[in-house]
XYZ file of N, CA and C in Angstrom:
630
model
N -52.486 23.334 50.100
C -51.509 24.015 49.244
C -50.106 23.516 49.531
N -49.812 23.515 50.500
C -48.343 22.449 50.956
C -48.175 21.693 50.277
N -48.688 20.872 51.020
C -48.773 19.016 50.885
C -48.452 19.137 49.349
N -49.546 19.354 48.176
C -49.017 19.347 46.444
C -47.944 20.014 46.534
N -47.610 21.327 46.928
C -46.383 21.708 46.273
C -44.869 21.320 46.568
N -44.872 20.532 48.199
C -43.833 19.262 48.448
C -44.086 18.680 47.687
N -44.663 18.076 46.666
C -44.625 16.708 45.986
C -43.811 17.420 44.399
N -44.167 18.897 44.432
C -43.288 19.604 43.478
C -41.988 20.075 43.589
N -41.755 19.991 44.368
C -40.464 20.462 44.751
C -40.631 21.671 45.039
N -41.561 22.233 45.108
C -41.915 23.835 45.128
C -41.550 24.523 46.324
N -41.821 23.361 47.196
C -41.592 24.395 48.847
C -39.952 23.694 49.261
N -39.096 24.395 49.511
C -38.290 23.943 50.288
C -37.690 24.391 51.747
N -37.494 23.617 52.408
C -37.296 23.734 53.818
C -38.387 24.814 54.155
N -39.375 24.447 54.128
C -40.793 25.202 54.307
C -41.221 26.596 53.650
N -40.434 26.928 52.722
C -40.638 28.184 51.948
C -40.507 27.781 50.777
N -41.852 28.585 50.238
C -42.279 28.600 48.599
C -41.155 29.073 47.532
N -40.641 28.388 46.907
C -39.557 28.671 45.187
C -40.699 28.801 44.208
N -41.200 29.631 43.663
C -41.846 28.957 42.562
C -41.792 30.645 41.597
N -41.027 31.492 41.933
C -41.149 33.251 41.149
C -40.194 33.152 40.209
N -39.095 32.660 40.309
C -38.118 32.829 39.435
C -37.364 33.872 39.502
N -37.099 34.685 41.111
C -36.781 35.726 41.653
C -36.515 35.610 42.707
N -35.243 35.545 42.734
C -35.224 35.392 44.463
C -35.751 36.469 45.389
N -35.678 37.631 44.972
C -36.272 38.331 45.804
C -37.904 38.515 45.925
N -38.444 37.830 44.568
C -39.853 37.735 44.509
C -40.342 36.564 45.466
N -39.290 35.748 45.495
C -39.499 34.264 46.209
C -40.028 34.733 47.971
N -38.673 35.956 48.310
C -38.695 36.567 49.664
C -39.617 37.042 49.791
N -40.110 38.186 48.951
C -41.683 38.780 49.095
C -42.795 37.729 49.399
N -42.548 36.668 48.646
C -43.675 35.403 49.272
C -43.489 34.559 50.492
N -42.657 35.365 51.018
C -42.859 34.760 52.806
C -43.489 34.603 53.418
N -44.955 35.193 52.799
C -46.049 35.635 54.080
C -47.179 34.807 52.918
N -47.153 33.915 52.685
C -48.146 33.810 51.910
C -49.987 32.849 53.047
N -50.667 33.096 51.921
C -51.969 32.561 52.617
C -52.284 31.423 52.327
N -51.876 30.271 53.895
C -52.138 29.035 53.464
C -53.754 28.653 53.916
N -53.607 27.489 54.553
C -55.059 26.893 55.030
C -55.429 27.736 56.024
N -54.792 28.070 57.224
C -55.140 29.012 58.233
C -55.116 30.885 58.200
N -55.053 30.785 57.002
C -54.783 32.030 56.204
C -53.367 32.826 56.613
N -53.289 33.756 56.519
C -51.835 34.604 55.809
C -50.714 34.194 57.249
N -49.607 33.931 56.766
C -49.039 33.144 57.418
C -47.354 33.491 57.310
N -46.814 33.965 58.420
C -45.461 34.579 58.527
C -44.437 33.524 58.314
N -43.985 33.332 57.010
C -43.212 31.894 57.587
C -41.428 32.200 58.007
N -41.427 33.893 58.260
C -39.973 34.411 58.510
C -40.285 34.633 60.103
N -40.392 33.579 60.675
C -41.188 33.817 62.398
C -40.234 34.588 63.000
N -38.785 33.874 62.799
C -37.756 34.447 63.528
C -36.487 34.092 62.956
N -35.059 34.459 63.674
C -33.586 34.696 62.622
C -33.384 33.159 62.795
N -34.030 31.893 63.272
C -33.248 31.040 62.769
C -34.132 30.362 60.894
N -35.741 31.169 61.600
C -36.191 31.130 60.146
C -35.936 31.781 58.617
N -35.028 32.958 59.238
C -34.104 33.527 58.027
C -32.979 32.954 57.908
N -32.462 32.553 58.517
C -31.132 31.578 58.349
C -31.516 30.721 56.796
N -32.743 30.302 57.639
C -32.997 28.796 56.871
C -33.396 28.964 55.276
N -33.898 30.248 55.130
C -34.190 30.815 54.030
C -33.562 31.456 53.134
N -32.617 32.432 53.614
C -31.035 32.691 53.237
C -30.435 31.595 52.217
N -30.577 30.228 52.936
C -29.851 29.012 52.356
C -30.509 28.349 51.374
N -31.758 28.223 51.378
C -32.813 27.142 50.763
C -33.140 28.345 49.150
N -32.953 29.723 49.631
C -32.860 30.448 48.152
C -31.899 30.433 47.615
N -30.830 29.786 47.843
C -29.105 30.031 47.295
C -28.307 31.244 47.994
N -29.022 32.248 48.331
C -28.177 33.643 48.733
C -26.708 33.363 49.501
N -27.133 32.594 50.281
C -26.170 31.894 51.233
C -25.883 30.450 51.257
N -24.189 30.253 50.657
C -24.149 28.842 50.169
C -22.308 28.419 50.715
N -21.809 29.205 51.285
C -20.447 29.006 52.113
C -20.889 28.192 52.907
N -19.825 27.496 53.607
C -20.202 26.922 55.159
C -19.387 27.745 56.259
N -18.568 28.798 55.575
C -18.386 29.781 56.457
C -19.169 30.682 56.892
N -20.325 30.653 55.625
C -21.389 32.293 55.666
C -22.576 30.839 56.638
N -22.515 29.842 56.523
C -23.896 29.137 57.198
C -23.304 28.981 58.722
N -22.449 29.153 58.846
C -21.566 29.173 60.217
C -21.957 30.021 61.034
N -21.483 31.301 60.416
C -22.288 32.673 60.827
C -23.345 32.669 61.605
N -24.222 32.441 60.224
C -25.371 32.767 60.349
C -26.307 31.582 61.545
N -25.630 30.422 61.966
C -26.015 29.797 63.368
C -25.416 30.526 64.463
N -24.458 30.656 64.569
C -23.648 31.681 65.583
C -24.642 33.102 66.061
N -25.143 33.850 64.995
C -25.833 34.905 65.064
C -27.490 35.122 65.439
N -27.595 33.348 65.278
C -29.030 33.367 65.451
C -30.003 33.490 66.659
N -29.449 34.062 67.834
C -30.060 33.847 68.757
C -29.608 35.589 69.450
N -29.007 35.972 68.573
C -28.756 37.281 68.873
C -29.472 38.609 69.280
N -29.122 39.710 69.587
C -30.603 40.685 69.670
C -30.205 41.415 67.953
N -29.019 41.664 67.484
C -28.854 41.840 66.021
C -29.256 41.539 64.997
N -29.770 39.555 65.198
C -30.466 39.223 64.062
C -31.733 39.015 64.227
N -32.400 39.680 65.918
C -33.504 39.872 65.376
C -34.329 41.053 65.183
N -33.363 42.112 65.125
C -33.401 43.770 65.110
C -33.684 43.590 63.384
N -32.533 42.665 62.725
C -32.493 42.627 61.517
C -33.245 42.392 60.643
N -33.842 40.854 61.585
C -34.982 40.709 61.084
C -36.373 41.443 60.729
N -37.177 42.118 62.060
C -37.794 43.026 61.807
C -37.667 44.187 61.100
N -36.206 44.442 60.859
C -36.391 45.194 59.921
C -36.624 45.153 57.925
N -36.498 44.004 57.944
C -36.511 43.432 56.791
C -37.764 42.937 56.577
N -38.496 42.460 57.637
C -39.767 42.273 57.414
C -41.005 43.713 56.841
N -40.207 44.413 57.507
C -41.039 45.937 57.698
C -40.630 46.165 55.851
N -39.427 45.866 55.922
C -39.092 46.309 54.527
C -39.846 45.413 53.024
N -39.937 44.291 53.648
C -40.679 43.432 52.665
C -42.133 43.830 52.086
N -42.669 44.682 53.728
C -43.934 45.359 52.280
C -43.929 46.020 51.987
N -42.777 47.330 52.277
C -43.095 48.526 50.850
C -42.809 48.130 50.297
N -41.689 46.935 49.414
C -41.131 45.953 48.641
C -42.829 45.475 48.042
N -43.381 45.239 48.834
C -44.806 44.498 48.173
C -45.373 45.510 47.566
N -45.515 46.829 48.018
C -46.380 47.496 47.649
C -45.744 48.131 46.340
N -44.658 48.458 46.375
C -43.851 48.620 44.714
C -44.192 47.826 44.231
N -44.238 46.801 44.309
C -44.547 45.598 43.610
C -45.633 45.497 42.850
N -46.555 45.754 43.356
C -47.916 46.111 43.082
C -48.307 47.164 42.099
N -47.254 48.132 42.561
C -47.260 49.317 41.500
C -46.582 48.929 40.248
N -45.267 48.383 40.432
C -45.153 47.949 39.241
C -45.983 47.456 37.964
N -46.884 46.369 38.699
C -47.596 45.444 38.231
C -48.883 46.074 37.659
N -49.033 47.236 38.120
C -50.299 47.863 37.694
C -49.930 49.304 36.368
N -48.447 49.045 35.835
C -47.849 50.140 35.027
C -47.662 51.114 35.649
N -47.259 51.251 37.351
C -46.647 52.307 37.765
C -45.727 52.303 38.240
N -44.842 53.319 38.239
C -43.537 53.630 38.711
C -43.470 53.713 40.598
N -42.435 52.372 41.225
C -42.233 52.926 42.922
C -42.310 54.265 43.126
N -42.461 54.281 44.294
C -42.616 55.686 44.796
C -41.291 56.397 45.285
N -40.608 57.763 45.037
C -39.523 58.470 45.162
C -39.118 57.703 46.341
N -39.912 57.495 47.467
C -39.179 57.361 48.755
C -38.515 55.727 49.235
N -39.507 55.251 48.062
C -39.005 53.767 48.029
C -37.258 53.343 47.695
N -37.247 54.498 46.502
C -35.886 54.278 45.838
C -35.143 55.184 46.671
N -35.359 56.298 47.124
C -34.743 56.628 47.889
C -34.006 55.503 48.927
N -34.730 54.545 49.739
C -34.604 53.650 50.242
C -33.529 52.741 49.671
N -33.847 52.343 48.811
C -33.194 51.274 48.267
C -31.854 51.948 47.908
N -31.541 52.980 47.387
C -30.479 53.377 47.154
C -29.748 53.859 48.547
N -29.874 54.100 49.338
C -29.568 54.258 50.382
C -29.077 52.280 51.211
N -29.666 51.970 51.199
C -29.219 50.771 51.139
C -28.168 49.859 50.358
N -28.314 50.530 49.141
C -27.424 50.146 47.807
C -25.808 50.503 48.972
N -26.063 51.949 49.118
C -24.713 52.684 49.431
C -24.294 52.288 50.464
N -25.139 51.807 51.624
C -24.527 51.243 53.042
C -24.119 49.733 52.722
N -24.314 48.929 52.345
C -24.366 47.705 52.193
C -23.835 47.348 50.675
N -23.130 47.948 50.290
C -22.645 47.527 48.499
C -22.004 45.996 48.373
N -22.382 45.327 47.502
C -21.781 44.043 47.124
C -20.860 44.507 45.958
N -19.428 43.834 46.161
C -18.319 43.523 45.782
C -17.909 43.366 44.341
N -17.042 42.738 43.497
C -17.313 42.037 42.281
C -15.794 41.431 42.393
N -15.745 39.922 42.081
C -14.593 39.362 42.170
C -14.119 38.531 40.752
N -13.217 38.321 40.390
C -13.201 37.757 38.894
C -12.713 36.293 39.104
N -12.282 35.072 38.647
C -12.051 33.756 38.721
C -12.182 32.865 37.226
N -11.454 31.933 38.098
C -11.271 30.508 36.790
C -12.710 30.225 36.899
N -13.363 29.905 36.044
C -14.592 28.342 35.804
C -14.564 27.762 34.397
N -14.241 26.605 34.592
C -14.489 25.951 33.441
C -13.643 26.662 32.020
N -12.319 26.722 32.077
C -11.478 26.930 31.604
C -11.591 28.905 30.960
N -12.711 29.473 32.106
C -12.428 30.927 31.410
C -12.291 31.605 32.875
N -12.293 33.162 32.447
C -12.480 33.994 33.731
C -14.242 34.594 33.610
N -14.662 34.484 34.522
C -15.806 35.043 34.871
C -16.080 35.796 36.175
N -17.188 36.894 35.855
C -17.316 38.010 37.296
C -18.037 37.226 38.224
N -17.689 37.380 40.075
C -18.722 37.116 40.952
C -19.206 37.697 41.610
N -20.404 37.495 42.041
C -21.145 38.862 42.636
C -20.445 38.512 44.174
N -19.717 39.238 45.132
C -19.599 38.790 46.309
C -19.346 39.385 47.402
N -19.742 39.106 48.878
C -19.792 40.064 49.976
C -19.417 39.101 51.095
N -19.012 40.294 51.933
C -18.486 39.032 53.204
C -18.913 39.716 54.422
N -20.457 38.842 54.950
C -20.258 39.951 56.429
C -19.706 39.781 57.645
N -20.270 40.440 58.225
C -19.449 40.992 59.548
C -20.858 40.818 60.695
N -21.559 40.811 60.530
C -23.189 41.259 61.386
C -24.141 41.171 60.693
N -25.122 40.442 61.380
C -26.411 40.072 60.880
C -27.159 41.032 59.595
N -26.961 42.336 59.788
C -27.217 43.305 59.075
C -26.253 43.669 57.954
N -25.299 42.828 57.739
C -24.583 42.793 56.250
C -25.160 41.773 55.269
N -26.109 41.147 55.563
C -27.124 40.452 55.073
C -28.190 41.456 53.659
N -27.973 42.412 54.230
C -28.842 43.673 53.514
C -28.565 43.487 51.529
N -27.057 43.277 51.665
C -26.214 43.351 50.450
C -26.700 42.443 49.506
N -27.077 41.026 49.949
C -27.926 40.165 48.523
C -28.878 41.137 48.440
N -29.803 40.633 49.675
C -31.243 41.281 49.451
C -31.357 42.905 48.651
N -30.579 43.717 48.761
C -31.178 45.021 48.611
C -30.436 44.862 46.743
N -29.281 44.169 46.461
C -28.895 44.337 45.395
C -30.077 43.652 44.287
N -30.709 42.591 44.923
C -31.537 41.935 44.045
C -32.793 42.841 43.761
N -33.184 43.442 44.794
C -34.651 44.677 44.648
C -33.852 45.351 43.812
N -32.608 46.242 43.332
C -32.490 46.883 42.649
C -32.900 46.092 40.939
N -32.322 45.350 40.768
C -32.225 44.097 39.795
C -33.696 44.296 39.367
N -34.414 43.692 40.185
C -36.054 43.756 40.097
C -36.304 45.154 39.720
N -36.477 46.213 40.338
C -36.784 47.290 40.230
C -36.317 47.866 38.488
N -35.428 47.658 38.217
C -34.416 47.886 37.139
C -35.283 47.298 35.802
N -35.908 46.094 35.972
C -36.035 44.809 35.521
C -36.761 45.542 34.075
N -36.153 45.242 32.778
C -36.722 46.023 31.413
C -38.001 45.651 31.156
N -38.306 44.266 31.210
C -39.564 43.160 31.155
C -40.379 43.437 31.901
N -40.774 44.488 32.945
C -41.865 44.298 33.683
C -42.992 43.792 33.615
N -43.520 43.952 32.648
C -44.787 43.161 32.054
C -45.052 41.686 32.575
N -43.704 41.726 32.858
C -43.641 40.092 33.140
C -43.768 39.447 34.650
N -43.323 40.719 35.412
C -44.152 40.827 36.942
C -45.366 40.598 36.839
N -45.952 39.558 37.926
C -47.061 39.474 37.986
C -47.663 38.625 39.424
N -49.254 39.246 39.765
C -49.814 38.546 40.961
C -50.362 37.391 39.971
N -50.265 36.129 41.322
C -51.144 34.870 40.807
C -52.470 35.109 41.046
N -53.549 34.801 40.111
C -54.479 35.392 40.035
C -55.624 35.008 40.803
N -54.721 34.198 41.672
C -56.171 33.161 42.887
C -55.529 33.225 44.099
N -54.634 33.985 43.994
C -54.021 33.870 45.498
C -52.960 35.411 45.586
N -51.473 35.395 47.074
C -51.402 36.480 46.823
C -49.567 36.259 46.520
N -49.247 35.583 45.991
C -48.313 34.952 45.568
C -47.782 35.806 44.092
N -46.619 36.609 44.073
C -46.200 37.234 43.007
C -44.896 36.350 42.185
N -44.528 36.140 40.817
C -43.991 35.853 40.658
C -43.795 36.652 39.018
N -42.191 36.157 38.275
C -41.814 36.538 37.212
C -41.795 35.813 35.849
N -42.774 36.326 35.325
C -42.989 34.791 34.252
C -42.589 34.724 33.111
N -41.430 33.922 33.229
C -40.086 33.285 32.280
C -40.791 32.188 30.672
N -42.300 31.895 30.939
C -42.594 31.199 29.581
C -42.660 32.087 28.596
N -42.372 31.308 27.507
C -42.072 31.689 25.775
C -43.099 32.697 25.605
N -44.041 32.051 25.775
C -45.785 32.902 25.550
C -45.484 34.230 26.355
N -45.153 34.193 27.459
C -45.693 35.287 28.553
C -47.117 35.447 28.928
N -47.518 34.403 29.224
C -49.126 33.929 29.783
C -49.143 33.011 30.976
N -48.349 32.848 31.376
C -48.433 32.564 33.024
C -49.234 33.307 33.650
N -50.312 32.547 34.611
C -51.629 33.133 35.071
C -51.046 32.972 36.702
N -50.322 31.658 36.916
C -50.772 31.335 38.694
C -49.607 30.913 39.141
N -48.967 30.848 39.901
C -48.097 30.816 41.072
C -47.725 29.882 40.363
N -48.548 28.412 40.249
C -48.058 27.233 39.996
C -49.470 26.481 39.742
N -49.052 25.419 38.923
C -50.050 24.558 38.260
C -50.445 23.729 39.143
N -49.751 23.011 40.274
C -49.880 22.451 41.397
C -50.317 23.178 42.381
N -50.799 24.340 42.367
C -50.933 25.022 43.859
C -52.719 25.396 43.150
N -52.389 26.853 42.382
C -53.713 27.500 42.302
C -54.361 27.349 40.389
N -53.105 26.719 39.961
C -53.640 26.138 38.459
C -54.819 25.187 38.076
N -54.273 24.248 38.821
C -55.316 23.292 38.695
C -56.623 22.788 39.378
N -57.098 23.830 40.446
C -57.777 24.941 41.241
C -59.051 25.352 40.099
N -58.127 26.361 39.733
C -59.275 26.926 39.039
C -59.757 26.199 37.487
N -58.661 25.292 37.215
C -59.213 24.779 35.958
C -60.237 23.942 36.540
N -60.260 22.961 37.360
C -61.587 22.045 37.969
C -62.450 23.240 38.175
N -62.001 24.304 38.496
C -63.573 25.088 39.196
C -64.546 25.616 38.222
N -63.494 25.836 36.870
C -64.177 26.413 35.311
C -64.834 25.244 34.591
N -64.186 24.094 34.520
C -64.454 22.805 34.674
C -65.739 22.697 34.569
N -66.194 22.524 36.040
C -67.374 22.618 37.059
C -68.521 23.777 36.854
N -67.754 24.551 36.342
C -68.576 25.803 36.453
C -69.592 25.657 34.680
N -68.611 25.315 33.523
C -69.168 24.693 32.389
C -70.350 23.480 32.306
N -69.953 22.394 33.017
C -70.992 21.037 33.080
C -71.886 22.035 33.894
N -71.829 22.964 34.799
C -73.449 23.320 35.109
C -74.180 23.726 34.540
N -73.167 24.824 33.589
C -74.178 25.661 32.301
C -74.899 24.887 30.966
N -73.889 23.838 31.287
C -74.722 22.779 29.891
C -75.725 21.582 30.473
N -75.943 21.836 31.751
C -77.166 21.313 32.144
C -76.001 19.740 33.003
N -75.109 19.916 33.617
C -74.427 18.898 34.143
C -74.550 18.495 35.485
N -74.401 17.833 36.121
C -74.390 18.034 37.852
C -73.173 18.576 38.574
């Protein structure tokens, strides 16, 4: 599963892009490779690295930081806690996906998070207009909270749900942005072309094939 999806551009700096969510991207941290389910947020210099490779973090003041902090007992308090947080994050997820509403205590959560950790809004020149930026400046490993928790709201919020979805051969969630809205799998390179050889295969037997 690697190996093809480096040749896609899919994995970078060892973590899977392929949801169209950054925070769906984060939920796929743990995904199941060859040796099965597999932590790839081991530790804070592996969130560092992930922070960056999703866009969240793109200063070289905020990547400064975040080497400075990495060996800390803060970022890795932080860490575990974000990990812990990533699967009721999964398990909403799930609910979503199945036409149900998170659970009170989830949002409770998240809004509570919303309120400790609020991201900013700043206005600026680009390209000859003014436009809003989403922006935060921390202080401690745990002001980190502010992408992450603003984007679960985003998700959570999200009008399209329908469009949440598990890949259907693996445990890889993503948000599916085609015209159709028939995106089945993570990726055509990973578990797409997987199961088309296996249906493939599975046809030439029924018509008498080897």
């Amino acid at each position: 599963m690697h190996a093809a999806a480096q040749e896609a551009n899919e994995w970078i700096d060892g973590f899977l892009f392929v949801a169209n969510r950054p925070i769906l991207d984060f939920l796929n941290t743990k995904p199941v490779l060859e040796d099965g389910p597999t932590e790839l947020l081991a530790d804070a210099h592996a969130l560092e690295r992930w922070l960056i490779a999703s866009g969240m973090v793109t200063s070289t003041r905020m990547k400064s930081l975040l080497r400075s902090w990495r060996d800390s007992r803060e970022a890795a308090s932080f860490l575990k806690e974000l990990i812990a947080f990533r699967e009721r994050l999964r398990s909403a997820v799930v609910r979503i996906e199945s036409g149900l509403l998170p659970p009170d205590s989830f949002l409770s959560e998240v809004n509570s998070l919303l309120l400790r950790y609020p991201r900013s809004t700043l206005v600026k020149r680009a390209d000859g207009r003014i436009v809003r930026e989403l922006f935060f400046q921390p202080h401690k490993p745990s002001d980190f909270w502010a992408p992450l928790v603003d984007a679960t709201a985003d998700l959570l919020s999200e009008t399209e749900s329908s469009r949440l979805r598990k890949c259907e051969s693996c445990v890889v969630h993503f948000f599916d942005t085609s015209k159709k809205g028939s995106r089945r799998w993570c990726s055509m390179n990973l578990c797409g072309n997987k199961l088309k050889v296996a249906a493939y295969r599975q046809r030439k037997r029924a018509n008498g094939g080897v």
